Short mmCIF file of C-alpha atoms and ligand atoms in Angstrom, two decimals:
data_model
loop_
_atom_site.label_atom_id
_atom_site.label_comp_id
_atom_site.label_asym_id
_atom_site.label_seq_id
_atom_site.Cartn_x
_atom_site.Cartn_y
_atom_site.Cartn_z
CA MET A 5 28.36 3.51 7.51
CA ILE A 6 29.20 7.17 8.14
CA ASP A 7 28.12 9.76 5.56
CA GLY A 8 29.92 12.92 4.44
CA PHE A 9 28.36 14.93 7.29
CA GLY A 10 29.39 12.51 10.03
CA ARG A 11 25.95 10.91 10.41
CA ARG A 12 25.91 7.23 11.30
CA ILE A 13 23.57 5.35 8.96
CA GLU A 14 22.17 2.21 10.57
CA TYR A 15 18.57 2.13 9.35
CA LEU A 16 17.19 0.96 5.98
CA ARG A 17 13.59 1.41 4.88
CA VAL A 18 12.80 -1.34 2.40
CA SER A 19 9.86 -0.85 0.06
CA VAL A 20 8.57 -4.22 -1.11
CA THR A 21 5.94 -2.94 -3.54
CA ASP A 22 4.79 0.29 -5.16
CA LYS A 23 1.16 -0.95 -5.20
CA CYS A 24 -1.46 -0.18 -2.60
CA ASN A 25 -5.02 -1.16 -1.68
CA LEU A 26 -5.81 2.44 -0.66
CA ARG A 27 -5.52 5.76 -2.50
CA CYS A 28 -4.87 8.24 0.31
CA VAL A 29 -5.61 11.74 -0.96
CA TYR A 30 -2.16 13.08 -0.02
CA CYS A 31 -0.25 10.08 -1.35
CA MET A 32 -1.53 8.47 -4.53
CA PRO A 33 -3.61 9.73 -7.42
CA GLU A 34 -7.07 8.18 -7.52
CA GLU A 35 -6.32 6.30 -10.75
CA GLY A 36 -3.13 4.84 -9.27
CA LEU A 37 0.28 5.05 -10.92
CA SER A 38 1.95 3.05 -13.63
CA TRP A 39 3.04 0.06 -11.56
CA LEU A 40 6.39 -1.65 -11.74
CA ARG A 41 6.42 -4.93 -13.64
CA LYS A 42 7.14 -8.13 -11.71
CA GLU A 43 10.61 -8.57 -13.20
CA GLN A 44 11.50 -5.02 -12.14
CA LEU A 45 10.84 -5.81 -8.47
CA LEU A 46 13.61 -7.15 -6.28
CA THR A 47 12.88 -10.72 -5.27
CA TYR A 48 12.92 -11.55 -1.56
CA GLU A 49 16.31 -13.22 -2.05
CA GLU A 50 17.65 -10.04 -3.68
CA ILE A 51 16.34 -7.83 -0.86
CA VAL A 52 18.01 -10.09 1.69
CA LYS A 53 21.25 -10.00 -0.30
CA VAL A 54 21.32 -6.19 -0.03
CA ILE A 55 20.63 -6.36 3.72
CA THR A 56 23.25 -9.06 4.22
CA THR A 57 25.78 -6.86 2.42
CA MET A 58 24.92 -3.81 4.53
CA ALA A 59 24.77 -5.51 7.95
CA PRO A 60 28.58 -5.90 8.36
CA LEU A 61 28.88 -2.22 7.31
CA GLY A 62 26.72 -1.15 10.26
CA LEU A 63 23.07 -1.73 9.30
CA ARG A 64 21.11 -2.57 12.47
CA ARG A 65 17.49 -1.74 11.79
CA VAL A 66 15.16 -2.51 8.93
CA ARG A 67 11.63 -1.25 8.29
CA ILE A 68 9.43 -2.90 5.67
CA THR A 69 7.20 -0.44 3.84
CA GLY A 70 5.61 0.22 0.44
CA GLY A 71 3.16 1.10 -1.22
CA GLU A 72 1.26 -1.19 1.07
CA PRO A 73 3.68 -3.97 2.04
CA LEU A 74 0.93 -6.42 3.02
CA VAL A 75 -0.34 -6.62 -0.56
CA ARG A 76 2.87 -8.41 -1.57
CA ARG A 77 2.44 -12.16 -1.42
CA ASP A 78 4.07 -14.24 1.33
CA LEU A 79 5.49 -11.25 3.20
CA PRO A 80 6.13 -13.33 6.37
CA GLU A 81 8.69 -15.32 4.34
CA LEU A 82 10.71 -12.14 3.72
CA VAL A 83 10.38 -11.17 7.39
CA HIS A 84 11.69 -14.55 8.44
CA MET A 85 14.68 -14.21 6.09
CA ILE A 86 15.56 -10.67 7.26
CA ALA A 87 15.18 -11.60 10.94
CA ALA A 88 17.84 -14.28 10.42
CA VAL A 89 20.48 -11.85 9.08
CA PRO A 90 23.26 -11.50 11.69
CA GLY A 91 23.49 -7.94 13.01
CA ILE A 92 19.86 -6.92 12.36
CA GLU A 93 18.48 -6.06 15.79
CA ASP A 94 15.18 -4.44 14.95
CA LEU A 95 12.64 -5.29 12.27
CA SER A 96 9.54 -3.12 11.95
CA LEU A 97 6.68 -2.56 9.52
CA SER A 98 4.73 0.45 8.20
CA THR A 99 1.24 -0.45 7.06
CA ASN A 100 -2.17 1.04 6.44
CA GLY A 101 -3.54 -1.74 8.63
CA VAL A 102 -6.21 -2.97 6.20
CA LEU A 103 -4.74 -6.49 5.96
CA LEU A 104 -3.25 -6.62 9.44
CA GLU A 105 -6.10 -8.56 11.00
CA GLU A 106 -5.44 -11.33 8.49
CA HIS A 107 -1.63 -11.31 8.53
CA GLY A 108 -0.65 -9.75 11.88
CA GLU A 109 -0.06 -13.01 13.70
CA ALA A 110 2.07 -14.57 10.95
CA LEU A 111 4.15 -11.40 10.68
CA ARG A 112 4.71 -11.31 14.43
CA GLU A 113 5.72 -14.98 14.48
CA ALA A 114 8.08 -14.44 11.54
CA GLY A 115 9.94 -11.70 13.42
CA VAL A 116 8.35 -8.24 13.06
CA ASN A 117 8.85 -6.47 16.42
CA ARG A 118 6.70 -3.44 15.99
CA VAL A 119 4.31 -1.68 13.62
CA ASN A 120 3.41 1.84 12.53
CA ILE A 121 -0.15 2.09 11.31
CA SER A 122 -1.49 4.99 9.26
CA LEU A 123 -4.92 6.28 10.29
CA ASP A 124 -5.93 9.81 9.35
CA SER A 125 -9.33 10.00 11.02
CA LEU A 126 -11.26 8.32 13.81
CA ARG A 127 -14.50 8.75 11.86
CA PRO A 128 -15.23 5.86 9.50
CA ASP A 129 -16.96 8.01 6.90
CA ARG A 130 -13.94 10.29 6.77
CA VAL A 131 -11.47 7.44 6.47
CA ASP A 132 -13.49 6.27 3.47
CA VAL A 133 -13.12 9.69 1.85
CA LEU A 134 -9.45 10.23 2.76
CA SER A 135 -8.41 6.72 1.68
CA ARG A 136 -10.82 6.70 -1.29
CA ARG A 137 -11.73 3.12 -0.37
CA PRO A 138 -15.13 2.66 1.31
CA GLY A 139 -15.13 0.19 4.19
CA SER A 140 -11.46 0.59 5.02
CA ALA A 141 -12.01 2.14 8.48
CA GLN A 142 -13.47 -1.03 10.02
CA ARG A 143 -10.64 -3.11 8.61
CA ILE A 144 -7.97 -0.72 9.87
CA MET A 145 -9.48 -0.69 13.38
CA ALA A 146 -9.63 -4.50 13.34
CA GLY A 147 -5.99 -4.48 12.20
CA ILE A 148 -4.93 -2.24 15.10
CA ASP A 149 -6.83 -4.48 17.48
CA ARG A 150 -5.06 -7.57 16.13
CA ALA A 151 -1.69 -5.79 16.32
CA GLU A 152 -2.25 -5.20 20.04
CA ARG A 153 -3.43 -8.74 20.68
CA VAL A 154 -0.48 -10.42 18.99
CA GLY A 155 1.91 -8.28 21.01
CA PHE A 156 3.40 -5.67 18.68
CA GLU A 157 5.01 -3.08 20.96
CA PRO A 158 5.09 -0.13 20.75
CA ILE A 159 2.11 0.66 18.50
CA LYS A 160 2.55 3.93 16.64
CA VAL A 161 -0.33 5.53 14.74
CA ASN A 162 0.61 7.98 11.96
CA VAL A 163 -1.80 10.84 11.23
CA VAL A 164 -1.07 13.18 8.32
CA LEU A 165 -2.48 16.58 9.33
CA MET A 166 -4.73 18.36 6.84
CA ARG A 167 -6.56 21.60 7.47
CA GLY A 168 -10.28 21.25 6.91
CA ARG A 169 -10.02 17.47 6.55
CA ASN A 170 -8.96 16.11 9.92
CA ASP A 171 -7.60 18.99 12.01
CA ASP A 172 -10.81 19.08 14.08
CA GLU A 173 -9.79 15.62 15.36
CA ILE A 174 -6.39 16.58 16.78
CA ALA A 175 -7.75 16.57 20.34
CA ASP A 176 -9.68 13.31 19.80
CA PHE A 177 -6.54 11.56 18.59
CA ALA A 178 -4.48 12.95 21.46
CA ASP A 179 -7.16 11.93 23.98
CA LEU A 180 -6.66 8.31 22.90
CA THR A 181 -3.18 8.44 24.47
CA ARG A 182 -4.82 8.98 27.88
CA GLU A 183 -6.60 5.63 27.53
CA ARG A 184 -4.27 3.46 25.48
CA PRO A 185 -0.50 2.95 25.29
CA TRP A 186 -0.48 4.18 21.70
CA HIS A 187 1.92 6.70 20.26
CA ILE A 188 -0.06 9.07 18.04
CA ARG A 189 2.26 10.87 15.63
CA PHE A 190 1.07 13.90 13.71
CA ILE A 191 2.96 14.25 10.42
CA GLU A 192 3.27 17.43 8.38
CA LEU A 193 1.96 17.08 4.85
CA MET A 194 4.82 16.97 2.35
CA PRO A 195 4.42 18.18 -1.26
CA THR A 196 4.81 15.69 -4.10
CA GLY A 197 3.92 15.91 -7.78
CA SER A 198 0.43 14.47 -7.26
CA ASN A 199 -0.70 16.45 -4.20
CA LEU A 200 0.32 20.04 -4.88
CA HIS A 201 -3.18 21.50 -4.47
CA LEU A 202 -3.75 19.70 -1.23
CA SER A 203 -0.33 20.40 0.21
CA ARG A 204 -0.66 24.08 -0.69
CA ASP A 205 -4.16 24.52 0.74
CA SER A 206 -4.23 22.11 3.67
CA PHE A 207 -0.78 22.22 5.22
CA ILE A 208 -0.73 22.65 9.00
CA PRO A 209 2.51 23.04 10.94
CA CYS A 210 2.69 20.62 13.85
CA ALA A 211 3.38 23.55 16.19
CA GLU A 212 -0.23 24.59 15.64
CA ALA A 213 -1.45 21.13 16.65
CA LEU A 214 0.64 21.29 19.82
CA ASP A 215 -0.72 24.77 20.64
CA ARG A 216 -4.26 23.47 20.31
CA LEU A 217 -3.44 20.50 22.55
CA ARG A 218 -1.91 22.70 25.24
CA GLU A 219 -5.31 24.40 25.50
CA ILE A 220 -6.85 21.13 26.69
CA GLY A 221 -4.05 19.83 28.91
CA GLU A 222 -0.47 20.10 30.01
CA LEU A 223 2.02 18.38 27.69
CA GLU A 224 5.40 17.32 28.99
CA PRO A 225 8.28 16.50 26.62
CA VAL A 226 9.31 12.84 26.89
CA PRO A 227 12.02 10.74 25.22
CA GLY A 228 9.49 8.70 23.24
CA PRO A 229 9.14 5.00 22.56
CA TRP A 230 11.80 2.73 21.10
CA GLY A 231 12.40 3.55 17.48
CA ASN A 232 14.72 6.56 17.48
CA GLY A 233 13.00 8.17 14.50
CA PRO A 234 12.45 11.81 13.56
CA ALA A 235 9.49 12.38 15.93
CA THR A 236 9.53 14.58 19.04
CA TYR A 237 7.26 13.24 21.78
CA TYR A 238 5.04 14.66 24.53
CA ARG A 239 2.79 13.14 27.18
CA PHE A 240 -0.27 14.26 29.11
CA PRO A 241 0.68 13.67 32.78
CA GLY A 242 -0.07 10.06 33.73
CA ALA A 243 -1.13 9.03 30.20
CA PRO A 244 -0.03 5.56 29.01
CA GLY A 245 0.59 6.78 25.45
CA THR A 246 2.34 9.76 23.88
CA VAL A 247 1.72 12.40 21.24
CA GLY A 248 4.50 12.79 18.69
CA VAL A 249 5.12 15.32 15.95
CA ILE A 250 7.06 14.77 12.75
CA THR A 251 7.99 18.09 11.19
CA PRO A 252 9.73 17.64 7.83
CA MET A 253 8.51 21.04 6.62
CA SER A 254 8.60 23.40 9.60
CA HIS A 255 11.60 22.01 11.49
CA ASN A 256 14.05 20.07 9.52
CA TYR A 257 15.56 17.16 11.41
CA CYS A 258 17.96 16.10 8.65
CA GLU A 259 20.98 16.64 10.87
CA ARG A 260 19.81 13.59 12.85
CA CYS A 261 19.09 11.45 9.77
CA ASN A 262 20.20 7.85 10.23
CA ARG A 263 18.64 6.17 7.21
CA MET A 264 18.69 5.21 3.56
CA ARG A 265 15.93 3.74 1.43
CA LEU A 266 15.70 0.78 -0.91
CA THR A 267 12.89 1.09 -3.45
CA ALA A 268 10.89 -1.89 -4.65
CA ASP A 269 12.90 -1.92 -7.89
CA GLY A 270 16.23 -1.89 -6.13
CA GLN A 271 17.28 1.77 -6.16
CA LEU A 272 19.24 2.77 -3.08
CA ARG A 273 18.20 6.32 -2.14
CA PRO A 274 20.25 8.41 0.27
CA CYS A 275 17.32 10.79 0.87
CA LEU A 276 13.53 10.47 0.64
CA PHE A 277 13.48 13.39 -1.78
CA GLY A 278 15.73 14.49 -4.63
CA HIS A 279 17.06 12.81 -7.75
CA LEU A 280 19.86 10.84 -6.17
CA GLN A 281 19.63 7.08 -6.32
CA THR A 282 21.90 4.16 -7.13
CA ASN A 283 20.73 1.17 -9.10
CA LEU A 284 21.65 -1.90 -7.03
CA ARG A 285 19.37 -4.31 -8.83
CA ASP A 286 21.21 -4.68 -12.12
CA PRO A 287 24.71 -5.02 -10.59
CA LEU A 288 23.23 -7.50 -8.11
CA ARG A 289 21.81 -9.57 -10.97
CA ARG A 290 25.20 -9.50 -12.68
CA GLY A 291 26.80 -10.84 -9.49
CA GLU A 292 28.82 -7.68 -8.82
CA ASP A 293 30.06 -6.47 -5.43
CA LEU A 294 27.51 -3.99 -4.03
CA ARG A 295 29.82 -2.49 -1.40
CA PRO A 296 31.43 0.20 -3.63
CA LEU A 297 27.95 1.28 -4.80
CA ILE A 298 26.72 1.50 -1.21
CA ALA A 299 29.79 3.56 -0.28
CA ASP A 300 29.16 5.92 -3.25
CA THR A 301 25.53 6.38 -2.22
CA LEU A 302 26.59 7.20 1.34
CA ARG A 303 29.06 9.77 0.03
CA THR A 304 26.34 11.56 -1.94
CA LYS A 305 23.83 11.71 0.91
CA PRO A 306 22.75 15.38 0.96
CA GLU A 307 22.98 17.48 4.09
CA ARG A 308 19.24 18.09 4.04
CA HIS A 309 16.21 17.69 1.83
CA LEU A 310 15.24 20.71 -0.26
CA LEU A 311 11.47 20.53 -0.09
CA VAL A 312 9.64 23.80 -0.55
CA GLN A 313 6.12 24.30 0.73
CA GLY A 314 3.57 24.39 -2.10
CA SER A 315 5.97 23.28 -4.84
CA ASP A 316 7.38 20.05 -6.18
CA VAL A 317 10.79 21.68 -6.55
CA GLY A 318 13.02 19.60 -4.36
CA SER A 319 10.93 16.45 -4.52
CA GLY A 320 13.12 15.21 -7.36
CA GLY A 321 10.23 14.38 -9.64
CA LEU A 322 8.56 12.20 -7.03
CA ILE A 323 4.86 11.81 -7.79
CA ALA A 324 3.95 9.99 -4.58
CA LEU A 325 5.68 8.80 -1.42
CA SER A 326 4.38 5.33 -2.20
CA GLN A 327 7.14 5.19 -4.84
CA THR A 328 9.90 5.39 -2.26
CA GLY A 329 8.32 3.96 0.89
CA GLY A 330 7.73 7.23 2.73
N1 SAM B 13 1.18 2.06 3.07
C1 SAM B 13 1.89 2.21 4.30
C2 SAM B 13 1.29 3.27 5.18
O1 SAM B 13 0.43 4.00 4.69
O2 SAM B 13 1.67 3.36 6.33
C3 SAM B 13 3.37 2.46 4.12
C4 SAM B 13 3.80 3.42 3.03
S1 SAM B 13 3.31 5.13 3.28
C5 SAM B 13 4.00 5.91 1.84
C6 SAM B 13 4.36 5.61 4.63
C7 SAM B 13 3.92 6.86 5.39
O3 SAM B 13 4.03 7.98 4.54
C8 SAM B 13 2.49 6.83 5.91
O4 SAM B 13 2.46 7.12 7.29
C9 SAM B 13 1.80 7.94 5.13
O5 SAM B 13 0.79 8.55 5.88
C10 SAM B 13 2.97 8.86 4.85
N2 SAM B 13 2.78 9.77 3.72
C11 SAM B 13 2.48 9.45 2.44
N3 SAM B 13 2.44 10.55 1.67
C12 SAM B 13 2.71 11.60 2.48
C13 SAM B 13 2.83 13.01 2.29
N4 SAM B 13 2.65 13.55 1.10
N5 SAM B 13 3.13 13.79 3.36
C14 SAM B 13 3.33 13.24 4.58
N6 SAM B 13 3.24 11.91 4.83
C15 SAM B 13 2.93 11.11 3.80
FE1 SF4 B 14 -1.17 3.51 0.27
FE2 SF4 B 14 0.27 4.19 2.43
FE3 SF4 B 14 0.15 5.79 0.26
FE4 SF4 B 14 -2.03 5.52 1.73
S1 SF4 B 14 -0.07 6.40 2.41
S2 SF4 B 14 -1.94 5.40 -0.53
S3 SF4 B 14 -1.87 3.46 2.40
S4 SF4 B 14 1.06 3.79 0.34
#
């Protein structure tokens, strides 16, 4: 799968649900969203059909995401089915970690290779505030612990940077990489319809985080762990882990984009943001060939996203990243 700008597309992010057990301040409104109905969701068989169609076209890597993917029932069954698709070499998961202690082992046995876990503060009281769900910090830490014990490798921790909310913990997060083989990735806050105040007032460019870290220690650029995503990585000399930055706002990395997205209701999206999407679900249910639709979606993949700091222009009407899988 090569798009109109010569980029090889080999990675699909599959959202399995738009629901979540947290309400992160930058992601979902406190009252939630109007959820998809069950019949609107792709079944596991339908998701696997899309992946089976794309694998001979060049799909190699799949990431399961959401909403919170672990709230969907019997997720290990889907993992097992995807892991059996010929050509899929890498199967990973993005999760908030809350249910990972309970399900980590089954997911590992079913075929998930590696996990990204979101954690925006190391202080339990703050996690409660940022996730709007009291008690979540202990569960997330237990989830990370279980992820390590069952052998997920590498472990990446995603931290969305917010001025005045967690930027005083940049050094604490980075210090963890001196002790543990974790890959801490600072992510720039992206504007969506439901977070405009926050993204206007609390945005921090990752360059500022790196400047602050250079004050406490030397940082050497490194290739980064397996995963080949948009992050740029650094390491304190001798540290087992790395610090990564993901800079969708300050430094666009769209020229390296290798992915498309499948939403929980079966829309194939060529870009995280924007209006473009192709309905695969209904043609799939009518038994039609999906390949021409996949080819059309590839052809329309934009050169870059058009996000603008402090505005939802360019987000394509997206209210929350939980709707597309982030
Ligand atoms: N629930 C899972 C999780 O939190 O990891 C998977 C879905 S979540 C939408 C995927 C990623 O998007 C998370 O790392 C989250 O922090 C990030 N994210 C959500 N909204 C964001 C925003 N407005 N700006 C930057 N990152 C965001
Ligand atoms: Fe849920 Fe993930 Fe969005 Fe937080 S970032 S509300 S955990 S989907």
